[in-house]
Coordinates of C-alpha atoms and ligand atoms in Angstrom, one line a residue:
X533 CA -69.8 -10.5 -27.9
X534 CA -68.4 -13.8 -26.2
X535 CA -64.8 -14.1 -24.9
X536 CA -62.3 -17.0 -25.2
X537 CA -59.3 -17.6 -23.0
X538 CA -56.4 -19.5 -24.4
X539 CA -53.9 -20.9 -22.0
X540 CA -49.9 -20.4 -23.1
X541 CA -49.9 -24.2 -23.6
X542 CA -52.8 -24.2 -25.6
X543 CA -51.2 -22.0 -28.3
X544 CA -47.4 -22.1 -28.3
X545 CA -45.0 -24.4 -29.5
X546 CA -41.6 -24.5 -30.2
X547 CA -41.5 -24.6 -33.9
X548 CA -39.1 -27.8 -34.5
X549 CA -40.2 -29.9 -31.6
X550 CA -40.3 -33.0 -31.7
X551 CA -38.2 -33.3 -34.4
X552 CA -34.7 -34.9 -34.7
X553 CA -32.0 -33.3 -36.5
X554 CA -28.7 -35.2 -38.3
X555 CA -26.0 -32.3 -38.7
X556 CA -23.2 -33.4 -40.6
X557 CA -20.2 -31.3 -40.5
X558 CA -16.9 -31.6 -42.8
X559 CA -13.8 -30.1 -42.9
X560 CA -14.3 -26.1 -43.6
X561 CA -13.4 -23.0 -41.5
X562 CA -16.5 -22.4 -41.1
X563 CA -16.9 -25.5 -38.9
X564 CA -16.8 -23.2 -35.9
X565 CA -20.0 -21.7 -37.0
X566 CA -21.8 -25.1 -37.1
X567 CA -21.9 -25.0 -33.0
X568 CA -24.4 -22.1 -33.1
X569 CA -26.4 -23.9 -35.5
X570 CA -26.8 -26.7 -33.3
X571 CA -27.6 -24.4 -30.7
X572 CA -30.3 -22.5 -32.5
X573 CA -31.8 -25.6 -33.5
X574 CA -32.2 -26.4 -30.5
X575 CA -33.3 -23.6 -29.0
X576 CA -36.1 -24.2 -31.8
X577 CA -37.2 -27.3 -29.9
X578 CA -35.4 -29.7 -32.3
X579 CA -32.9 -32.4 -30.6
X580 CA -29.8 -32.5 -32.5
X581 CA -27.0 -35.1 -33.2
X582 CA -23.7 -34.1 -35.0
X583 CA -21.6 -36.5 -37.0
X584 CA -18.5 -35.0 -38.7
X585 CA -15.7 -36.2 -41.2
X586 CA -12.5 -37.1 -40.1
X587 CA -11.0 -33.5 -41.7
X588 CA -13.9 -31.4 -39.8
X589 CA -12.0 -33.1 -36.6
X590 CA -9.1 -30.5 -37.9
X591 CA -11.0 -27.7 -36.9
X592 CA -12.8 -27.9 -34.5
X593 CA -13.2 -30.4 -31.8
X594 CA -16.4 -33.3 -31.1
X595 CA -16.5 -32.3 -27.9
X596 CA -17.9 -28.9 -28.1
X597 CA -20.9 -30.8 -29.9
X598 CA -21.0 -32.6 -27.2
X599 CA -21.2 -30.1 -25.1
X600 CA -24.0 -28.0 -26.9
X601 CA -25.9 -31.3 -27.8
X602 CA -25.0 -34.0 -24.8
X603 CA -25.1 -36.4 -27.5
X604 CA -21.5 -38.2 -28.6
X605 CA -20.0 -37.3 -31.9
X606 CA -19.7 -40.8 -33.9
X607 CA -16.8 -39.7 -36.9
X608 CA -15.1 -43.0 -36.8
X609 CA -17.7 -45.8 -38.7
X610 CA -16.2 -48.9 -37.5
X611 CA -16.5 -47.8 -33.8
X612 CA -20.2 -49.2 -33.8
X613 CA -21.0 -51.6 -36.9
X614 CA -24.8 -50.1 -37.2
X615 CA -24.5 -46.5 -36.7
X616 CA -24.4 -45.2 -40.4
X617 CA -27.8 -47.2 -40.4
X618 CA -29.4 -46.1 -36.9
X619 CA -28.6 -42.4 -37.1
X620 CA -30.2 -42.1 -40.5
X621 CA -33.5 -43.8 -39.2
X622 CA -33.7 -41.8 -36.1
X623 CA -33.1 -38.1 -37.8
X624 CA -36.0 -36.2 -39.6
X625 CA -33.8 -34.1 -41.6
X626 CA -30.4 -34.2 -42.6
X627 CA -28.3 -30.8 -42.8
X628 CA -24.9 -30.7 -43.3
X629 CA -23.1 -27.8 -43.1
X630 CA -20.7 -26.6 -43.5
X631 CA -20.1 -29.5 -46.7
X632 CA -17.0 -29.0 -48.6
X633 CA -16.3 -29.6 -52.2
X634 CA -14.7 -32.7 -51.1
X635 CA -17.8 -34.4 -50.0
X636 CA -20.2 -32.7 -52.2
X637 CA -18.3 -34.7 -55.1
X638 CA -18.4 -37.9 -52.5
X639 CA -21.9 -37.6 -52.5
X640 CA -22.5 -37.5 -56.0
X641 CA -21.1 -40.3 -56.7
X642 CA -21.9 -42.8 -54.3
X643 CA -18.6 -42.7 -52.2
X644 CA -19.1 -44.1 -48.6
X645 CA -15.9 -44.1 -47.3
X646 CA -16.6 -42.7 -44.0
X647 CA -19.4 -42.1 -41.3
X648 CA -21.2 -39.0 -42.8
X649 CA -21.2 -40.4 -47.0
X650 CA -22.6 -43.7 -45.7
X651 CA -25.2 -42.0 -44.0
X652 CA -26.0 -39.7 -47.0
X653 CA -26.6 -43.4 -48.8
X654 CA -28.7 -44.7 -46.1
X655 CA -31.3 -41.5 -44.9
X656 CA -34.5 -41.0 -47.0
X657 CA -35.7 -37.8 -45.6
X658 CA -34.9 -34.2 -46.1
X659 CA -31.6 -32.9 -46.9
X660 CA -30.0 -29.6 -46.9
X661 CA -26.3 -28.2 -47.5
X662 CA -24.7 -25.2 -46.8
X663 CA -21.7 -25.2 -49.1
X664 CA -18.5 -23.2 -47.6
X665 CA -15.2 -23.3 -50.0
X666 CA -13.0 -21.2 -52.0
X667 CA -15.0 -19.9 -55.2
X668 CA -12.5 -21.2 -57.6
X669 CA -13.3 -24.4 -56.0
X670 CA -17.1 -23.8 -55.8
X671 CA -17.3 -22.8 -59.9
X672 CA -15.1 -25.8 -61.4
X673 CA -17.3 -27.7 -63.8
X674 CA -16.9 -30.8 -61.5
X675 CA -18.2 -29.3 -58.5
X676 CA -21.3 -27.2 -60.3
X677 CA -22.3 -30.6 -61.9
X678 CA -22.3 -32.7 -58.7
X679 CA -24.5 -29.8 -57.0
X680 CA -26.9 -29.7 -60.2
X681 CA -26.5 -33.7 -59.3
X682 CA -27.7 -33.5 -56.0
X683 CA -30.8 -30.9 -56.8
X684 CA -32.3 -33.1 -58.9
X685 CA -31.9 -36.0 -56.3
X686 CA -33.8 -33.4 -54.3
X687 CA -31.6 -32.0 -52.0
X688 CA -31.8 -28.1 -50.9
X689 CA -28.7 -26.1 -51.0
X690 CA -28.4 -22.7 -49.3
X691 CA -25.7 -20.8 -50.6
X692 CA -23.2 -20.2 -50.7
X693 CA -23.4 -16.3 -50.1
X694 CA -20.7 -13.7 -51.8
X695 CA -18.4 -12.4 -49.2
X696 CA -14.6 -12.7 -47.7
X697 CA -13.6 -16.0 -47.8
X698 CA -10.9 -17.6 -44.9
X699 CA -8.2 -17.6 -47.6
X700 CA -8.6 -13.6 -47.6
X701 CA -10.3 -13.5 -51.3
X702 CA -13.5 -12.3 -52.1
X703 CA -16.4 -14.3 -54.0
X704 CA -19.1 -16.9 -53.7
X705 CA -18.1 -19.5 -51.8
X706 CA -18.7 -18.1 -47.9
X707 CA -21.3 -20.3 -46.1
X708 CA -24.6 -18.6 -45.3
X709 CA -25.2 -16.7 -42.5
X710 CA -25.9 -19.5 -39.5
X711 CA -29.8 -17.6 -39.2
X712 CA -30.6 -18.3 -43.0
X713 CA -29.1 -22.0 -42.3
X714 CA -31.8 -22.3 -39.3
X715 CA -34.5 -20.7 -41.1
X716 CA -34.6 -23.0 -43.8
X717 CA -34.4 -26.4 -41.6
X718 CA -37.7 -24.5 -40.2
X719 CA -39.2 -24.1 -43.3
X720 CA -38.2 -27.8 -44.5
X721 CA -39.9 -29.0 -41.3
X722 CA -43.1 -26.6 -41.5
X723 CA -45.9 -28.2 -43.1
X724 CA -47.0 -26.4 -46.3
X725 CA -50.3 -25.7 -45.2
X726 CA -50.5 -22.9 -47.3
X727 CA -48.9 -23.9 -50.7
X728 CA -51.2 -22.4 -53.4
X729 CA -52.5 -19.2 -51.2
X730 CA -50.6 -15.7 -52.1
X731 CA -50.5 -13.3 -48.5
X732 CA -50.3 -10.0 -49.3
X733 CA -48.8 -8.1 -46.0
X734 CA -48.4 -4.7 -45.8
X735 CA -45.9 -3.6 -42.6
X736 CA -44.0 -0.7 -40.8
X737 CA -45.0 3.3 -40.6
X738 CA -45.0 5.4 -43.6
X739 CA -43.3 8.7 -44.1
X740 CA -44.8 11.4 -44.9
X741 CA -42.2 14.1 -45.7
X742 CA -42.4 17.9 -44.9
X743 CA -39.4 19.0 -46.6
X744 CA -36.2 17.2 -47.0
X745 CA -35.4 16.4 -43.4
X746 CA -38.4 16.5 -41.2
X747 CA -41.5 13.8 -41.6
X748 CA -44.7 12.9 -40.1
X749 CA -44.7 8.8 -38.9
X750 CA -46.6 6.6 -36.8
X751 CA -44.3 4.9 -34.3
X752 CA -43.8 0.5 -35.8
X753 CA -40.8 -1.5 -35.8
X754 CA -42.5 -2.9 -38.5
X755 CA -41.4 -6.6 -36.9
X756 CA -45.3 -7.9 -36.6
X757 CA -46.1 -7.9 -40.0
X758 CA -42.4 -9.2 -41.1
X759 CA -43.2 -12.3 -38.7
X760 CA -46.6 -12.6 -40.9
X761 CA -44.5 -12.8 -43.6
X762 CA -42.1 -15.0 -42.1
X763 CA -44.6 -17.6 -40.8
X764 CA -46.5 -17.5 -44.6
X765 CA -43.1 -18.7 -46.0
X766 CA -42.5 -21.4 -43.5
X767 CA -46.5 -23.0 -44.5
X768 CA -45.2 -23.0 -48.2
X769 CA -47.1 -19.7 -49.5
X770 CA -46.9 -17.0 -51.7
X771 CA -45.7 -13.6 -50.1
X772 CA -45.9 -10.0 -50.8
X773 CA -44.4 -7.8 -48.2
X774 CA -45.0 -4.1 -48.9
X775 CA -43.1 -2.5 -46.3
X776 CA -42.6 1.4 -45.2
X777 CA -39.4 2.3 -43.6
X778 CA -37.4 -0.2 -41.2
X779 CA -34.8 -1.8 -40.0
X780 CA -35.8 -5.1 -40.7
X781 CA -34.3 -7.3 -43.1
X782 CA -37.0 -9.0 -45.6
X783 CA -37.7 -12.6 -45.3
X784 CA -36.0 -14.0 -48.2
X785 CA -38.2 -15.5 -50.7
X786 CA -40.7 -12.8 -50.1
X787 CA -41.2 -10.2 -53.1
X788 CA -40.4 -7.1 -51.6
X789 CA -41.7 -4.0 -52.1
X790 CA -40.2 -0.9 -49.9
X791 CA -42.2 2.4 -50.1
X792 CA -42.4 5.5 -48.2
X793 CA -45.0 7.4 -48.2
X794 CA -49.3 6.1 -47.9
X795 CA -49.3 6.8 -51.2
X796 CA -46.8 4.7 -52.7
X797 CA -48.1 1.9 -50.1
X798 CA -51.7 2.2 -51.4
X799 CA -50.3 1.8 -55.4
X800 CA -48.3 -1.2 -54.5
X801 CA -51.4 -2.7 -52.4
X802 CA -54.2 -2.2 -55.4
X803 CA -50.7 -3.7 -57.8
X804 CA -50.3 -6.9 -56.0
X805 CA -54.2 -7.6 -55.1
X806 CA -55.6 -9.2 -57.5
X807 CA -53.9 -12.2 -57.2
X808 CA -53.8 -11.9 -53.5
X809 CA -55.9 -14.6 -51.8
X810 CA -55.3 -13.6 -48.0
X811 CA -54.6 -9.9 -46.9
X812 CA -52.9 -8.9 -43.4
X813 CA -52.4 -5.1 -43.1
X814 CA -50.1 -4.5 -40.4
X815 CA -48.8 -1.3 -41.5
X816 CA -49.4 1.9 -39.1
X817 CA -50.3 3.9 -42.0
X818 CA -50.4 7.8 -41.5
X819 CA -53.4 9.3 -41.0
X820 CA -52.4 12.7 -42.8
X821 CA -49.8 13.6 -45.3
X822 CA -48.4 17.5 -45.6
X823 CA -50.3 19.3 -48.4
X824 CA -47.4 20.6 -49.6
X825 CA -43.6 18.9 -49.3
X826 CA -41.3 21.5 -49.9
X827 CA -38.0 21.0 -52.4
X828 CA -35.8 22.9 -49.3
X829 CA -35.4 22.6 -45.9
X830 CA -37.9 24.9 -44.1
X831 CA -37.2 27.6 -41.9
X832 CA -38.8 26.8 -38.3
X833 CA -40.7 29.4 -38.4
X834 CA -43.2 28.5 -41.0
X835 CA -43.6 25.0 -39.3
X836 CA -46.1 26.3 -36.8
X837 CA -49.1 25.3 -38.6
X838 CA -48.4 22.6 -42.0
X839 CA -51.6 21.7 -43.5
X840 CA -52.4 18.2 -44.0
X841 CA -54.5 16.2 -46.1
X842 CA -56.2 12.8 -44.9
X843 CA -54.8 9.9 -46.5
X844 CA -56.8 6.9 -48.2
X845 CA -57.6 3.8 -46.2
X846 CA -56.0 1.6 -47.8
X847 CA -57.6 -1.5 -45.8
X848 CA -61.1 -0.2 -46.2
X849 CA -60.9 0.3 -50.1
X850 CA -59.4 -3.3 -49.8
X851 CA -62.6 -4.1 -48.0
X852 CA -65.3 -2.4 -50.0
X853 CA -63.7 -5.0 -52.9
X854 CA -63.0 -7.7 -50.9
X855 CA -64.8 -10.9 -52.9
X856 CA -63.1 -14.5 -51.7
X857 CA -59.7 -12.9 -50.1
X858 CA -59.5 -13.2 -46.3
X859 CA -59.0 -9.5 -44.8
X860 CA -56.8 -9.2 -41.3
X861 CA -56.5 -5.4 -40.4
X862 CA -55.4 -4.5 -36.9
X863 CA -55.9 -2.0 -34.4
X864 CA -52.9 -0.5 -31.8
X865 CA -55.0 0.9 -29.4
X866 CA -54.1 1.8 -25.9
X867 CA -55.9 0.8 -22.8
X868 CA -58.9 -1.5 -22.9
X869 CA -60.3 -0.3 -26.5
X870 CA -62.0 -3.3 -27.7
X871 CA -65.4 -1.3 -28.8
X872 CA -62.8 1.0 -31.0
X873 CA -61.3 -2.3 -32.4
X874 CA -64.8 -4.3 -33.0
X875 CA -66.1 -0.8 -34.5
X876 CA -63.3 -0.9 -36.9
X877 CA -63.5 -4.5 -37.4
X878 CA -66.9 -4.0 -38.6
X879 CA -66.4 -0.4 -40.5
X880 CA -63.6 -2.0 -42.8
X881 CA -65.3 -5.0 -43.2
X882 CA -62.5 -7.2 -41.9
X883 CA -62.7 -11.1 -41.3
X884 CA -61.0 -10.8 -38.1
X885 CA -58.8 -7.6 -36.4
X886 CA -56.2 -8.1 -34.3
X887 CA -56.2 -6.2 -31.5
X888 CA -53.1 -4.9 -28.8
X889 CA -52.7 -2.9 -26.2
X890 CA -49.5 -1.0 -26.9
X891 CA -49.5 0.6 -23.5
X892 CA -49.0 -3.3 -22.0
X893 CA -45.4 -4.5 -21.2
X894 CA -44.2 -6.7 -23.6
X895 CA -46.9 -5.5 -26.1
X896 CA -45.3 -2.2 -27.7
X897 CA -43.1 -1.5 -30.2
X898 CA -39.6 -2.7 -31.4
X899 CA -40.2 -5.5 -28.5
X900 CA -40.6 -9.5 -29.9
X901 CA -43.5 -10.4 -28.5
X902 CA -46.9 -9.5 -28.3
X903 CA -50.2 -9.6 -26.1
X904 CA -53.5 -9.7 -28.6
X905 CA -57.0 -10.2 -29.0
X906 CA -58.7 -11.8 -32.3
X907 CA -61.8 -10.6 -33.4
X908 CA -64.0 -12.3 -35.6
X909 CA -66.8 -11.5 -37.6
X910 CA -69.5 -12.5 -35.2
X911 CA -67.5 -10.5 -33.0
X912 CA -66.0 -13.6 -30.9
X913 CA -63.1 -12.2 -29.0
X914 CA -60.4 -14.9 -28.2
X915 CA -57.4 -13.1 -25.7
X916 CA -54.2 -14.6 -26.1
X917 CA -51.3 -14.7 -24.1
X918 CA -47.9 -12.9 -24.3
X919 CA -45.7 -14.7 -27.0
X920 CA -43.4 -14.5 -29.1
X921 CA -44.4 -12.1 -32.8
X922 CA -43.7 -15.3 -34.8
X923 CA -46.4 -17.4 -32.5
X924 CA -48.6 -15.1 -32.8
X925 CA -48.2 -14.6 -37.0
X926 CA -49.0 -18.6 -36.7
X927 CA -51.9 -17.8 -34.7
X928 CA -53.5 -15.4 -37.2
X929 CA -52.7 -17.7 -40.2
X930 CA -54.0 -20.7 -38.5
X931 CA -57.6 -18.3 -37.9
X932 CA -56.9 -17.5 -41.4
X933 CA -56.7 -21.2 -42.3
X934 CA -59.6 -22.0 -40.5
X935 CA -62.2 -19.7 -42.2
X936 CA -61.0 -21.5 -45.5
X937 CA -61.9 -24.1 -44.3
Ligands
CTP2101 N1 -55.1 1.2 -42.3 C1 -54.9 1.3 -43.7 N2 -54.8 2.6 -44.2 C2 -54.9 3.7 -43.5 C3 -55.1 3.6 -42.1 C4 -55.1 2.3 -41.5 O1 -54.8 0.3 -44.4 N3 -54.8 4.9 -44.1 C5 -55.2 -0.1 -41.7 C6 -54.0 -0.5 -40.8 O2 -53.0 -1.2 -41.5 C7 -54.7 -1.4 -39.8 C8 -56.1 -0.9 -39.7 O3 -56.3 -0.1 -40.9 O4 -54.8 -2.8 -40.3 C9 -56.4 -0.1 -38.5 O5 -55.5 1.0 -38.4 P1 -55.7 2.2 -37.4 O6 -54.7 3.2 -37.6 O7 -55.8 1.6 -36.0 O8 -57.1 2.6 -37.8 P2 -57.8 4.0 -38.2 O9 -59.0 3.6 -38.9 O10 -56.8 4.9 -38.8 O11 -58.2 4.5 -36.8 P3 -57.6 5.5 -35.7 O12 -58.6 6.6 -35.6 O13 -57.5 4.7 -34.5 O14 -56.2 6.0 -36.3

């Protein structure tokens, strides 16, 4: 057994830095919402500059973005002859949001008659646009051509979402939520590392019922093996997520299967593995499941003694059958239980286990980050410092990525 120490700096990074970010905003309500993604961006290590239209002016004002970026808000082209050229080289990726119908149909044609279009003409990176309009306006011919337009000149459109719309109706035409926005500037910027390999993550307790009300659970927020399924995204994979009960919402682009009980997880599991190439078992599977389940609530009198059955291991049958996939399991333990974790490493014949000690502050449950250990199989133990569960998803896909080699 040998023991490696990584130091925070060795292991962390913010996940857009350095990267420059061009957000272009036009004239929509949801203008106002265009402040938090400049923030969020940020706070993803990203530096962000913001040019909007002349109509975006209307509702809200350039100096809040200067405010949240400390960068001026160029919307008037002829106040410096070279910025619709120097912005465009300087930016990495190009999001505007929200963009209006109005600009969408600008850019589809060519139109430079202001700032943002002529820098629409002039970048050559990434671009992605949140639309935000009425949906009238958002399902005229005109406007569904210039978008079909713009996809095959390779730009990325998130949304628009169903919803209530400013002008109090209902339909497609509501801008994304500012976290879906975010997440897919992250994605865009993620290298696909993993384009080609299909993750199979299972996640969260299961729920073993008793009788209608009461159940047997392990205690998991479920958000580890989410933020596995999260990172695998971002590096351009295939994902399964088979999730027991949370409150999480799936990643989107993730199939999605929810189950309840060990069971139902262990059917969805042996469904979705053979195509799997990479397996990360995150789930805090039950142990036992009630013998019987009974149709009506039970009296409390005859819940003194249930009998219980031992569920499969689902991550050992994986094991046992394992061929070319890479197998992560992990173990919860409390205290200092790294013979418990190498034993199980080696009983389940896992390629690594991830090891934390739930007892540790900022380790447990429902909390974002996490303290673990990797294990390999020559039983190498690497200790890595408290981060963040999205850091340390990247960490086990990046030991992942290294045994492919
Ligand atoms: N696991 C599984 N199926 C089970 C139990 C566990 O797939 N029925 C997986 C978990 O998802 C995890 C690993 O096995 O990746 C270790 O889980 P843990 O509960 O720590 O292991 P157990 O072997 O059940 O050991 P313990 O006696 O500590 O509960």
């Amino acid at each position: 057994m040998s023991l490696q120490l990584r130091t925070f700096s060795e292991t962390v990074d913010l996940v857009l830095k350095p990267c420059n970010i061009l957000l272009g905003v036009t004239g929509s309500i949801a203008a106002y919402k265009s402040v938090d993604i400049a923030r969020r961006l940020q706070e993803e290590g990203a530096a962000v500059s913001v040019v909007m239209t002349d109509a975006a002016t209307r509702f809200i004002t350039p100096y809040i973005f200067e405010a949240v970026t400390g960068k001026p808000v160029p919307v008037d082209m002829f106040k410096d002859p070279f910025s619709h050229i120097n912005l465009a080289l300087d930016a990495g990726l190009f999001l505007i949001a929200p963009v209006t119908a109005n600009t969408i149909n600008k850019f589809a044609s060519g139109i430079a008659d202001n700032l943002l279009t002529n820098l629409w003409l002039t970048f050559k990176g990434k671009v992605i646009m949140a639309p935000a309009m009425n949906t009238r306006m958002y399902q005229s011919p005109i406007v569904l051509e210039n978008i079909q337009k713009l996809r095959d000149a390779g730009v990325h459109f998130v949304g628009p979402e169903t919803g209530s719309l400013a002008c109090g109706e209902e339909g497609l035409g509501r801008m994304s939520e500012v976290s879906d926005i975010v997440e897919s500037v992250v994605r865009a910027m993620t290298p696909d590392d993993m384009k080609g390999e299909h993750v199979l993550i299972t996640a969260g307790p299961t729920a073993e019922p008793i009788d209608p009300i009461r159940y047997i659970t392990n205690r998991s927020s479920g958000k580890m093996g989410y933020a596995v399924a999260e990172a695998a995204l971002r590096r351009g994979a295939k994902v399964t997520l088979v999730s027991g009960p949370t409150s999480l919402q799936p990643p989107s682009g993730a199939e999605f299967i929810k189950v309840r009980r060990a069971e139902e997880m262990e059917r969805a599991v042996m469904e979705s593995l053979p195509s799997a190439t990479i397996v990360v078992m995150a789930a805090a599977v039950s142990d036992f499941s009630p013998v019987n389940t009974a149709l009506k609530k039970m009296d409390k009198s005859e819940l003194s003694e249930i009998k219980l059955r031992q569920n499969n291991d689902i991550i050992r049958q994986v094991g046992a059958d394992k061929g070319t996939r890479i197998l992560v399991g992990f173990a919860a333990e409390t205290g200092n239980s790294m013979d418990r974790a190498i034993r199980k490493r080696r009983e389940k014949n896992l390629d690594l286990v991830v090891m934390n000690d739930v007892t540790t502050e900022g380790a447990g449950f429902e909390v974002d980050t996490n303290i673990v250990s990797v294990i390999d199989a020559e039983d190498r133990i690497t200790e890595y410092p408290i981060m963040k569960k999205i850091e340390v998803a990247d960490i086990i896909l990046d030991r992942v990525s290294a045994l492919k080699g």
